[in-house]
Coordinates of C-alpha atoms in Angstrom, one line a residue:
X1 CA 108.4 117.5 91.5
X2 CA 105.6 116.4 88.9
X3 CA 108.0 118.7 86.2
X4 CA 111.2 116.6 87.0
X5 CA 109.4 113.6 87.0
X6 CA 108.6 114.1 83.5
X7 CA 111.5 116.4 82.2
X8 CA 114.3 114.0 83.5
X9 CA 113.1 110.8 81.8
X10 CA 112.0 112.7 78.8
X11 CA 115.8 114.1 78.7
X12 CA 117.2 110.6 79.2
X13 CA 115.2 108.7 76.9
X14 CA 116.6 112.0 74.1
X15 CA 120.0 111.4 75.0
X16 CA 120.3 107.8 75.3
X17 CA 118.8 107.5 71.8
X18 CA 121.6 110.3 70.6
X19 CA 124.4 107.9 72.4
X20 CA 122.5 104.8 70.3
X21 CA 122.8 106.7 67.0
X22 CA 126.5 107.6 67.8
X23 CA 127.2 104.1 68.5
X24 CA 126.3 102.9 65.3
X25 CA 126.6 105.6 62.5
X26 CA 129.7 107.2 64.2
X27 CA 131.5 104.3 66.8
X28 CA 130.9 101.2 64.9
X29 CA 131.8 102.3 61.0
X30 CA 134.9 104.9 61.8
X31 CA 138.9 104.4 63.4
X32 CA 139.4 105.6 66.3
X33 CA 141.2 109.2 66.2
X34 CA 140.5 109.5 62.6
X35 CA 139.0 113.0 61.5
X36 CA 135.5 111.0 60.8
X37 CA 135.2 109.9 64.2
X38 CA 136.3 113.6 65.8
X39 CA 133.7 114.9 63.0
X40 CA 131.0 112.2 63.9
X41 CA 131.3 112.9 68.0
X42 CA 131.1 116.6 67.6
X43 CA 127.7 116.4 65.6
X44 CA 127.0 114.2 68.1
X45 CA 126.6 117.1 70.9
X46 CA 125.7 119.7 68.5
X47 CA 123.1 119.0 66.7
X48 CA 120.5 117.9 70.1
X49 CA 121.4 120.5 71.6
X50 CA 120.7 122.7 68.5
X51 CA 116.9 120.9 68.4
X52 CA 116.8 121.6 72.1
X53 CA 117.6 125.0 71.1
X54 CA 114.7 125.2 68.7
X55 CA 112.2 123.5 71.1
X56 CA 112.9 125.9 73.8
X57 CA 113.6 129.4 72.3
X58 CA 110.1 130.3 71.3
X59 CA 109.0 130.1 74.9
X60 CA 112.2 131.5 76.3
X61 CA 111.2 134.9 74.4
X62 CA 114.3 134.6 72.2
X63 CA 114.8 137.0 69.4
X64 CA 112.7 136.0 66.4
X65 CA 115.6 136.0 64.0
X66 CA 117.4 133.4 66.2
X67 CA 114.4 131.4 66.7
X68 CA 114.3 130.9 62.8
X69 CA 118.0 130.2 62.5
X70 CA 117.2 127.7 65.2
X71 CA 114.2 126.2 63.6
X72 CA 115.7 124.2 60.8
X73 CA 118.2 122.6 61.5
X74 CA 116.5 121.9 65.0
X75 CA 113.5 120.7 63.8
X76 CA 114.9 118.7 60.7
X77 CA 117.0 116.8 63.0
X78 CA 114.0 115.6 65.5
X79 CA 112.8 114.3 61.8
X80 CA 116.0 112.6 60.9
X81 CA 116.2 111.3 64.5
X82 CA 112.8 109.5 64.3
X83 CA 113.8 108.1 60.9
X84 CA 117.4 107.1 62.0
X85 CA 116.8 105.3 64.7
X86 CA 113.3 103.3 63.1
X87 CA 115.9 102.5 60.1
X88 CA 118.3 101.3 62.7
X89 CA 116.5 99.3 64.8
X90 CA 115.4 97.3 61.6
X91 CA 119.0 97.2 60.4
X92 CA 119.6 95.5 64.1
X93 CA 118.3 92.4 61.7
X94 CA 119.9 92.8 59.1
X95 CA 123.2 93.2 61.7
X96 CA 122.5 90.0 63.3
X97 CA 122.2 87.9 60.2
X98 CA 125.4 89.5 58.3
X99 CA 127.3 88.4 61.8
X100 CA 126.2 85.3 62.2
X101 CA 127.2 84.5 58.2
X102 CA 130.3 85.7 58.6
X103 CA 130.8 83.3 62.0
X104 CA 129.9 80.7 59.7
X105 CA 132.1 81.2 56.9
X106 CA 135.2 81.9 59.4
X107 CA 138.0 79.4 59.3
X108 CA 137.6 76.3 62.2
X109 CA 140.2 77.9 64.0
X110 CA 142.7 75.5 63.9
X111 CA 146.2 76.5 64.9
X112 CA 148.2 77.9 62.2
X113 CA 151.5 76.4 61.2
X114 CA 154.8 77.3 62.6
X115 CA 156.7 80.1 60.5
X116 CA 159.1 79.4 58.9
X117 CA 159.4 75.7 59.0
X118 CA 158.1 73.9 55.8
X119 CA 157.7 70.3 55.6
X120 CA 158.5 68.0 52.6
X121 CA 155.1 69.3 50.9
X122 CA 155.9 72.7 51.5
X123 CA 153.3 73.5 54.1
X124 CA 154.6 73.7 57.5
X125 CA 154.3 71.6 60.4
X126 CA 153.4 73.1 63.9
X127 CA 156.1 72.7 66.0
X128 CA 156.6 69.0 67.4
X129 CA 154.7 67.6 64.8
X130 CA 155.4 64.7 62.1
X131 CA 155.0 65.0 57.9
X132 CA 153.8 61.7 56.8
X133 CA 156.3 58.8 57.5
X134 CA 159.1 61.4 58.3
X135 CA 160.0 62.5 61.5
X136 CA 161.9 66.0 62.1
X137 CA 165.2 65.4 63.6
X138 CA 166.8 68.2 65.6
X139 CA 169.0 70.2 65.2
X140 CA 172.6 69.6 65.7
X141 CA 173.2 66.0 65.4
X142 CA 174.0 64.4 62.2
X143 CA 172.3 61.9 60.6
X144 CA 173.2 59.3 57.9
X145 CA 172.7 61.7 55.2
X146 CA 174.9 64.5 56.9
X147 CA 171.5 66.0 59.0
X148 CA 172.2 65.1 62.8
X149 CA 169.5 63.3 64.7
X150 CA 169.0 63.4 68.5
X151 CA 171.2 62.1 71.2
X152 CA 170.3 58.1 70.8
X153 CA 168.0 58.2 68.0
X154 CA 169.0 55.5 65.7
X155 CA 170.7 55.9 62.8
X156 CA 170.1 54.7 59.1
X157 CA 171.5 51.0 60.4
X158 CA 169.9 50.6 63.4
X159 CA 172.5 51.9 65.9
X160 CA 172.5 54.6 68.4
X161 CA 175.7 56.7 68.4
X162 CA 176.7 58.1 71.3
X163 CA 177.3 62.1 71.2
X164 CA 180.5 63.1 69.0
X165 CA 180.9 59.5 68.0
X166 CA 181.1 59.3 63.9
X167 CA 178.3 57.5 62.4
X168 CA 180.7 56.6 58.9
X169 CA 183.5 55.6 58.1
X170 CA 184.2 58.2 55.6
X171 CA 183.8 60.9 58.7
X172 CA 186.8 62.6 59.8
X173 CA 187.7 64.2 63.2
X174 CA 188.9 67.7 61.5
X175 CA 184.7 67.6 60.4
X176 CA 183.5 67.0 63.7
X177 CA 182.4 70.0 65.4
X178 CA 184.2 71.1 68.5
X179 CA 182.5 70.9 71.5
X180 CA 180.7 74.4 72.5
X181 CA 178.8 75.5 75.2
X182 CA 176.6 77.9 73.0
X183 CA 172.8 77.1 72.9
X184 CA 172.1 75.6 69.6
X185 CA 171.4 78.1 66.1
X186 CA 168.0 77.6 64.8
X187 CA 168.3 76.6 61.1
X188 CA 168.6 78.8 58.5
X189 CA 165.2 79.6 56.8
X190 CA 164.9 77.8 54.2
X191 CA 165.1 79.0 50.7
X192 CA 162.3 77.0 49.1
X193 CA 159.1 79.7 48.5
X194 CA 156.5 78.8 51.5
X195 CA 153.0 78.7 50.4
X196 CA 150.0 79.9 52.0
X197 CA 147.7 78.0 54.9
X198 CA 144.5 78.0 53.4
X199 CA 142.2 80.9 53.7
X200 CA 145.3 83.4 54.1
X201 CA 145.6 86.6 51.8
X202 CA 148.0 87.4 50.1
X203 CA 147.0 91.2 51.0
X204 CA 148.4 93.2 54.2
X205 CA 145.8 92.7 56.6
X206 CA 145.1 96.7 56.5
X207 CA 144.3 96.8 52.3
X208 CA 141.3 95.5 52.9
X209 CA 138.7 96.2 55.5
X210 CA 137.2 93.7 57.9
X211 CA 133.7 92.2 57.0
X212 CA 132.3 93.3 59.9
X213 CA 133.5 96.8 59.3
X214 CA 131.8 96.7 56.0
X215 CA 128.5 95.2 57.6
X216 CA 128.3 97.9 59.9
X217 CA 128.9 100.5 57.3
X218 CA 126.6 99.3 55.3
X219 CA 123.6 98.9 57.7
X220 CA 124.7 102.4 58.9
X221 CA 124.8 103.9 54.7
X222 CA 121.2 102.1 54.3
X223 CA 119.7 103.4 57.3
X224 CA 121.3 107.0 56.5
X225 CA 120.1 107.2 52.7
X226 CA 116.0 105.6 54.4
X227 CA 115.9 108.2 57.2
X228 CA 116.7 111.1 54.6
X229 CA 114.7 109.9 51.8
X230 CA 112.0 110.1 54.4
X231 CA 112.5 113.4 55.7
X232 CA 113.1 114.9 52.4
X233 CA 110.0 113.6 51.0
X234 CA 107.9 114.5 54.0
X235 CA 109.3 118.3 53.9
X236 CA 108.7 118.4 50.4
X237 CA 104.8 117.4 51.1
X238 CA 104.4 120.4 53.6
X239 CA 106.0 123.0 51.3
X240 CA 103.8 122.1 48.7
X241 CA 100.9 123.3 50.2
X242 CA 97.9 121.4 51.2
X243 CA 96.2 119.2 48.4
X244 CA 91.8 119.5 48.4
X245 CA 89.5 117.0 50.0
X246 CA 85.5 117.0 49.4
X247 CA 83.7 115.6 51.3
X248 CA 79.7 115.4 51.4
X249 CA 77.6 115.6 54.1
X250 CA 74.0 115.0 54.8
X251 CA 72.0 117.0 57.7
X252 CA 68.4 115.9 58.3
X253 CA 67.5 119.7 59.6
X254 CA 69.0 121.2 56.3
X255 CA 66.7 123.0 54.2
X256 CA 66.5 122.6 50.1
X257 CA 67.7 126.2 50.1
X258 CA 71.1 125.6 52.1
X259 CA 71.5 122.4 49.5
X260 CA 75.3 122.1 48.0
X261 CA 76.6 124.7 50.7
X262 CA 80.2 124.2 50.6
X263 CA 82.4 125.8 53.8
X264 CA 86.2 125.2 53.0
X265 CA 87.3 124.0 56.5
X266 CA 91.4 124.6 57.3
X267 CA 93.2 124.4 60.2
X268 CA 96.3 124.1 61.5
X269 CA 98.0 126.0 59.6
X270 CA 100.9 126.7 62.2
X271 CA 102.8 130.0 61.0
X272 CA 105.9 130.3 63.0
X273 CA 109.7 130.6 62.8
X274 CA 109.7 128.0 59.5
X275 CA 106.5 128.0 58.0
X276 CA 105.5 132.3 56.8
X277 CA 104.2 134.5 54.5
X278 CA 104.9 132.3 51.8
X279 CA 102.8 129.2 53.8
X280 CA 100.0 131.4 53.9
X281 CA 100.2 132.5 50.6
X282 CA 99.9 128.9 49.3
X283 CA 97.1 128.1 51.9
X284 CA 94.6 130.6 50.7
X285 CA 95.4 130.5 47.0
X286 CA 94.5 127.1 47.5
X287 CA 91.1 128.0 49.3
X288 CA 90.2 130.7 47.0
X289 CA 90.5 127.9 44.3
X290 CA 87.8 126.0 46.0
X291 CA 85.2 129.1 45.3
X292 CA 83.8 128.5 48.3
X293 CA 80.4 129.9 50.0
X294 CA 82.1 130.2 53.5
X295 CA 86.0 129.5 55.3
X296 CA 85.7 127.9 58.6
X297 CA 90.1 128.4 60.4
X298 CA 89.6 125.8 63.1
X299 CA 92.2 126.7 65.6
X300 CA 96.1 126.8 65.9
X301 CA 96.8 129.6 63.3
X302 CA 99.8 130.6 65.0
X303 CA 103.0 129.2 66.7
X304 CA 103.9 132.9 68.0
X305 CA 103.6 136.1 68.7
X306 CA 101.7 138.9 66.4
X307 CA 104.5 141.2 67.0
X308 CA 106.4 138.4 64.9
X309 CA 103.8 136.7 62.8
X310 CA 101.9 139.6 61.9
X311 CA 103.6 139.9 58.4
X312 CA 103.7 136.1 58.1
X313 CA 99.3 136.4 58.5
X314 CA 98.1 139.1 56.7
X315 CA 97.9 137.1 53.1
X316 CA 95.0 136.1 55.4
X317 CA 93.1 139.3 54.0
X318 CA 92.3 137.8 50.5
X319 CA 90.4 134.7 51.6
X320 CA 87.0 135.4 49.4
X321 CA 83.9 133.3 49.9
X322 CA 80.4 134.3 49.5
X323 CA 79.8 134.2 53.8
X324 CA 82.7 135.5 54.6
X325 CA 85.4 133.7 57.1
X326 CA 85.4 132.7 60.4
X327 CA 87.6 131.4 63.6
X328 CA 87.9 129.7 67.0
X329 CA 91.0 129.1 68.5
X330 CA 93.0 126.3 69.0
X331 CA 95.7 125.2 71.6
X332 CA 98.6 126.7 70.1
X333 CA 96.7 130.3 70.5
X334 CA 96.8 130.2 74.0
X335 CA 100.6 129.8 74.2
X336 CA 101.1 132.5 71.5
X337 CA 98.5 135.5 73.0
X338 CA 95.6 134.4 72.7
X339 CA 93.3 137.6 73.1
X340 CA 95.9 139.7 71.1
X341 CA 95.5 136.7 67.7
X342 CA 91.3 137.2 68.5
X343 CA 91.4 141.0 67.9
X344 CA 94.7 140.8 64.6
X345 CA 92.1 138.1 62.7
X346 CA 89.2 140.5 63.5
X347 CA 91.3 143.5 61.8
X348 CA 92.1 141.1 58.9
X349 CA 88.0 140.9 57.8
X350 CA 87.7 137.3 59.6
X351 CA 84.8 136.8 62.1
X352 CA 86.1 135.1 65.3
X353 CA 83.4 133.2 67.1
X354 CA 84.3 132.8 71.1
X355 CA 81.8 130.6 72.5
X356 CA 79.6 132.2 70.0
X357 CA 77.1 131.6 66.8
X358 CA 75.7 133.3 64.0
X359 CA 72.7 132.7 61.7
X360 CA 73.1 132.0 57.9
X361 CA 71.2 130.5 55.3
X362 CA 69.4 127.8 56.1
X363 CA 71.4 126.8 59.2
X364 CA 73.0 128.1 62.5
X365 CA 77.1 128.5 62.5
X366 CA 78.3 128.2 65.8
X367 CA 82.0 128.5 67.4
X368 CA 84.0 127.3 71.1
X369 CA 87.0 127.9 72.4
X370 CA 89.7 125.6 72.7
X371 CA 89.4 123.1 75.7
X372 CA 93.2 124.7 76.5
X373 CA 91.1 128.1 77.1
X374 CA 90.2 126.8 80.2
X375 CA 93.4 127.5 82.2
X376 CA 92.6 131.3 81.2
X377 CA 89.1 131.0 82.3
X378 CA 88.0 131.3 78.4
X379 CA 87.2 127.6 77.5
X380 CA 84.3 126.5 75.8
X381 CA 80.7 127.4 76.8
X382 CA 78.2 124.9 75.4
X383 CA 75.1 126.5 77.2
X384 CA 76.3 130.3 76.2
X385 CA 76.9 129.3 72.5
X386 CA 74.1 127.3 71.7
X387 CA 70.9 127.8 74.3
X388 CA 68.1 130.0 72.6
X389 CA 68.6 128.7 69.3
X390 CA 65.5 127.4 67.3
X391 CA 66.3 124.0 67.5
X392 CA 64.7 123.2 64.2
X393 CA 67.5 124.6 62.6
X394 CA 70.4 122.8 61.5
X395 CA 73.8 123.9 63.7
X396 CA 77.3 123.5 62.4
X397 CA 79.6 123.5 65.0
X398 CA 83.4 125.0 64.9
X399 CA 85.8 123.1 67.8
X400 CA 89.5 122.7 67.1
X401 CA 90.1 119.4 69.4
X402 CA 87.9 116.2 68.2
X403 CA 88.0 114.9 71.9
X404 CA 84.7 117.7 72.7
X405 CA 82.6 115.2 70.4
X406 CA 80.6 113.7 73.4
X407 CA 79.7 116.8 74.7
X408 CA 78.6 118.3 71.2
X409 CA 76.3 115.6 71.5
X410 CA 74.7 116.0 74.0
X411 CA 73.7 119.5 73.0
X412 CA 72.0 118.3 69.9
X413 CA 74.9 119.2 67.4
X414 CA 74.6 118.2 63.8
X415 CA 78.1 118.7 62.6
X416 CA 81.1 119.4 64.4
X417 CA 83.9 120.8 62.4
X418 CA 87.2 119.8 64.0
X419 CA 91.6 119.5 63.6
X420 CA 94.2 119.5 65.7
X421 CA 95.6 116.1 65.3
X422 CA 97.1 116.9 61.8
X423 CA 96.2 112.9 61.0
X424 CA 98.9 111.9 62.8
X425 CA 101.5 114.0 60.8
X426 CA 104.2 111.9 60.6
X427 CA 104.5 107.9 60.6
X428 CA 104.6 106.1 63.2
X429 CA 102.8 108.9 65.2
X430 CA 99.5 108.1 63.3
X431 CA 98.8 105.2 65.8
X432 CA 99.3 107.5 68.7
X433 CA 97.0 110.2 67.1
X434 CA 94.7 107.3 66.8
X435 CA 95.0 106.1 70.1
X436 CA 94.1 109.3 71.7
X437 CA 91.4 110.8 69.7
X438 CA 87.9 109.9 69.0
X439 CA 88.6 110.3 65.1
X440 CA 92.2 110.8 63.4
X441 CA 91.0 112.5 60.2
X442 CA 88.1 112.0 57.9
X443 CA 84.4 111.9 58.6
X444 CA 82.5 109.9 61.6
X445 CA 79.1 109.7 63.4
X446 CA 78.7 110.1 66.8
X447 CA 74.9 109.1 67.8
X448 CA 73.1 111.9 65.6
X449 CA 76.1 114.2 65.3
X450 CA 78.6 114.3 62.6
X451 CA 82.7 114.7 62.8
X452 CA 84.6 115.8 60.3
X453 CA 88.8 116.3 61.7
X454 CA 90.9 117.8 59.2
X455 CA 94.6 116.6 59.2
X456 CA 95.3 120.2 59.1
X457 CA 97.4 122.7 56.4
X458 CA 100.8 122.9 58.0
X459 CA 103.0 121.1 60.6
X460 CA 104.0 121.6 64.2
X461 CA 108.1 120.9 65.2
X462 CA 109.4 119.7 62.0
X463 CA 107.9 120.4 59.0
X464 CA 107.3 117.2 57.7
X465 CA 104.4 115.3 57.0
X466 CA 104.8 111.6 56.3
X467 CA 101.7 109.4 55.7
X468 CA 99.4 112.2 56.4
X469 CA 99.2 115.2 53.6
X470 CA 98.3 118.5 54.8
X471 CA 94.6 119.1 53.2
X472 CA 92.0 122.3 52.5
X473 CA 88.5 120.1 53.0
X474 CA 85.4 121.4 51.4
X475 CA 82.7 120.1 53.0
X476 CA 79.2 120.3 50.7
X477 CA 76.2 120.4 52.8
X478 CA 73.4 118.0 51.3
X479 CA 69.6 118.7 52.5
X480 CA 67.6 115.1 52.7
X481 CA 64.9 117.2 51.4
X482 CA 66.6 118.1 48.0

C-alpha cells in the first residue's frame, strides 16, 4: 500500500511532465499528420520508457551489457528532461507576452468588404452599404444614365416610373427587356483591378506561417538549444574528472609531529553501467597527483555488482600515499553487495574500516558503516569504534552520510570526514541537498567537531554535474601547537 502510494504519483507526476513537453516541442510547433509530428509522438513514448528502462534494469538483474546500452540514453534524457521543462516553464513568459503582442497588433476586426463589389474609390462596400453621396441602385432597373434603379426610386428628374415604363424619350420598346420570370443575374464582376483592404497580403495564406506558429517554435528552439547546452556542459564536467580542493584544518589535540598531514578524501565515485575503468583511471591519477600521506574512499564506490565492476575497480590498485588507503561504505554498497565490495577493496591493498579504527601518527583514524547498513544489521557502532581510545588523542572520523554529525558529537569526534550529497550535483537540486543535510559541501563546525562533505568524484543517474564540480579534497591537518 505504502509502495503504490508513492510509485503511482511518482509515475504520474513522470508522465504528465512527458505529455507537457509533447505539448509544446511536438503539438504546438508541427502540422498535424506531418512526418515531424509522427517523429515527435513516437520519441514521445520511447524515450521514458527507455530512462525507465535504465532506472530499473540494474535492480531487475538485467544483463550488464544491456544495462549499459540502457544507461545513456536513459540517463541523458532524465537530464534533458529536467532542463526542458525548467527552460519551458520560463518560456511560458516569454509565450504570454509574444501572444498578447500579437492580440494587439491584430486588425479591429471589422467586417471585411464584400467581394467583388468595388465602389467609386475602388474599395468595396459591404453589402447594403452607401459610398459617399452615392447610393447603389439594384440591379435590373435602369436609371437616367442607362443603370436601372429600384421599382419607385426616383429618377434623375424627380419622377418615379412605374415598372417597364421608359424613363426617355429616346427609349424604344424593341430596348426594353421582355418580361421574365428568372431571378435576377448578379452583375458582371467588374473589370477595374480591386485593391486590397488594409492589412491583407498579397501572399497565399499558407507561404507564410502564422505568428503564433513562429512564437511557439521559437520558445520551443530556445528552450531546446538551453536544455542541451546545459546537459552537454554538465556531462562534459563529469568526464573530465574531478578538479582538487585544499582545504586546512585545525585540531586542538593534534601534535607538532602530525603538522601538514594531508589525507586526500574522495568519494562517490559511482562506477557503474556509464561511468568505468576509464572513471577510475582519471580519479586516482588525479589523487596520486596530490602526493598524499593517506586516501580516505568515503562510501558509494560502486553502483553494481563485482562480478560486473570488478574490471571497472581495479585501477584502484595504484592509489600510492605514504599511510596507505582506507574505506567505509556508503549507501549505494548496500544495494550492490555489500560484504562481497568489503572483501574485493581488501584484495585491491585498501584497508576497509567497519565500525573500526586504527592508530597513526599523531592521531586516531576511525571508520562506520553507512546509516543504510542498518537494515542488514551492519550499521554504524559508535561505542565499538571508538570506546577505549586515549581520548587525548586527536580522532579523524570516516562516515559517508553528513546527517551522523550530531551523533559524532556526542562521542567527542574532532573531524568527521563525510560525501554522499555530491553538493547537490545538478541545479536546481542543490536546494534540496541543502534542505536535507546538515552541510551540502565544504567545511563546518558542529560544537567542537569538524565537517568536511565532499561533493563527491562522479555522478549517480545521469552523469552530469551542473553547479557542483566533482572534486578530490586534500585536507591538511594543522596542529595549534606548531
Amino acid at each position: 500500500m505504502i509502495f503504490a502510494l508513492i510509485v503511482v504519483p511518482v509515475l504520474g507526476l513522470f508522465f504528465g511532465v512527458h505529455r507537457y513537453l509533447w505539448c509544446r516541442l511536438v503539438r504546438d510547433t508541427t502540422t498535424p499528420g506531418g512526418r515531424p509530428r509522427r517523429a515527435g509522438t513516437a520519441a514521445a513514448f520511447v524515450l521514458p520508457l527507455t530512462a525507465l528502462a535504465a532506472l530499473l534494469a540494474g535492480r531487475a538483474g538485467a544483463p550488464f551489457p544491456l544495462q549499459q546500452v540502457l544507461a545513456w540514453p536513459g540517463y541523458l534524457w532524465l537530464a534533458l528532461v529536467l532542463y526542458l521543462t525548467l527552460a519551458l516553464l520560463v518560456g511560458e513568459v516569454v509565450r504570454a507576452v509574444g501572444l498578447r503582442v500579437l492580440r494587439d497588433r491584430e486588425p479591429d476586426g471589422a467586417p471585411p468588404p464584400a467581394a467583388g463589389t468595388p465602389s467609386r474609390d475602388g474599395r468595396s462596400p459591404g453589402a447594403g452599404t452607401t459610398s459617399g453621396e452615392e447610393r447603389s441602385p439594384a440591379a435590373g432597373t435602369p436609371s437616367g444614365d442607362g443603370r436601372s434603379p429600384a421599382a419607385g426610386t426616383p429618377s434623375p428628374e424627380g419622377r418615379s416610373p412605374a415598372a417597364g415604363t421608359p424613363t426617355s424619350a429616346s427609349a424604344s420598346p424593341a430596348q426594353a427587356p421582355a418580361p421574365s420570370s428568372d431571378p435576377p443575374r448578379p452583375p458582371a464582376p467588374s473589370s477595374a483591378p480591386t485593391l486590397l483592404p488594409p492589412h491583407t497580403s498579397a501572399l497565399p495564406p499558407l507561404a507564410v506561417p502564422p505568428r503564433r506558429l513562429f512564437l511557439a517554435r521559437a520558445v520551443a528552439a530556445g528552450a531546446s538549444l538551453a536544455a542541451t547546452a546545459a546537459v552537454g556542459y554538465g556531462t562534459a564536467t563529469t568526464l573530465r574528472g574531478p578538479v582538487v580542493k585544499r582545504v586546512t584544518v585545525p585540531l586542538a589535540k593534534l601534535p607538532r609531529a602530525a603538522h601538514g598531514f594531508r589525507i586526500a578524501v574522495v568519494s562517490d565515485i559511482h562506477l557503474g553501467p556509464i561511468l568505468g575503468r576509464a572513471h577510475t583511471r582519471r580519479v586516482v591519477e588525479t589523487i596520486n597527483r596530490t602526493d598524499p600521506d593517506l586516501v580516505a574512499i568515503v562510501g558509494d564506490l560502486v553502483d553494481g555488482s563485482v562480478a560486473d565492476l570488478a574490471p571497472a575497480a581495479e585501477p584502484l590498485r595504484g592509489l600510492r600515499s605514504r599511510h596507505g588507503a582506507y574505506f567505509v561504505t556508503g549507501n549505494h554498497e548496500y544495494y550492490s553487495g555489500a560484504d562481497s565490495w568489503v572483501d574485493h577493496v581488501r584484495e585491491l591493498g585498501i584497508h576497509p574500516l567497519e565500525n573500526a579504527r586504527t592508530e597513526l601518527p599523531g592521531f586516531d583514524l576511525a571508520g562506520v558503516n553507512d546509516v543504510t547498513g542498518q537494515t542488514e544489521h551492519a550499521g554504524p557502532d559508535y561505542d565499538l569504534t571508538l570506546s577505549g581510545r586515549d581520548p587525548s588523542r586527536a580522532v579523524v572520523l570516516m562516515a559517508h552520510q553528513p546527517v551522523t554529525i550530531h551523533d559524532t558529537v556526542r562521542f567527542g569526534v574532532d573531524l568527521q570526514l563525510s560525501g554522499h550529497t555530491h553538493g547537490g550535483q545538478m541545479w536546481p537540486f542543490t536546494y534540496i541537498a541543502a534542505a536535507t543535510n546538515p552541510t551540502v559541501a565544504g567545511l563546518e563546525r558542529y560544537g567542537d567537531t569538524q565537517l568536511y562533505v565532499t561533493r563527491g568524484a562522479g555522478a549517480w543517474g545521469p552523469p552530469v554535474r551542473l553547479g557542483a564540480p566533482p572534486d578530490v579534497t586534500v585536507v591538511e591537518l594543522a596542529s595549534k601547537r606548531a
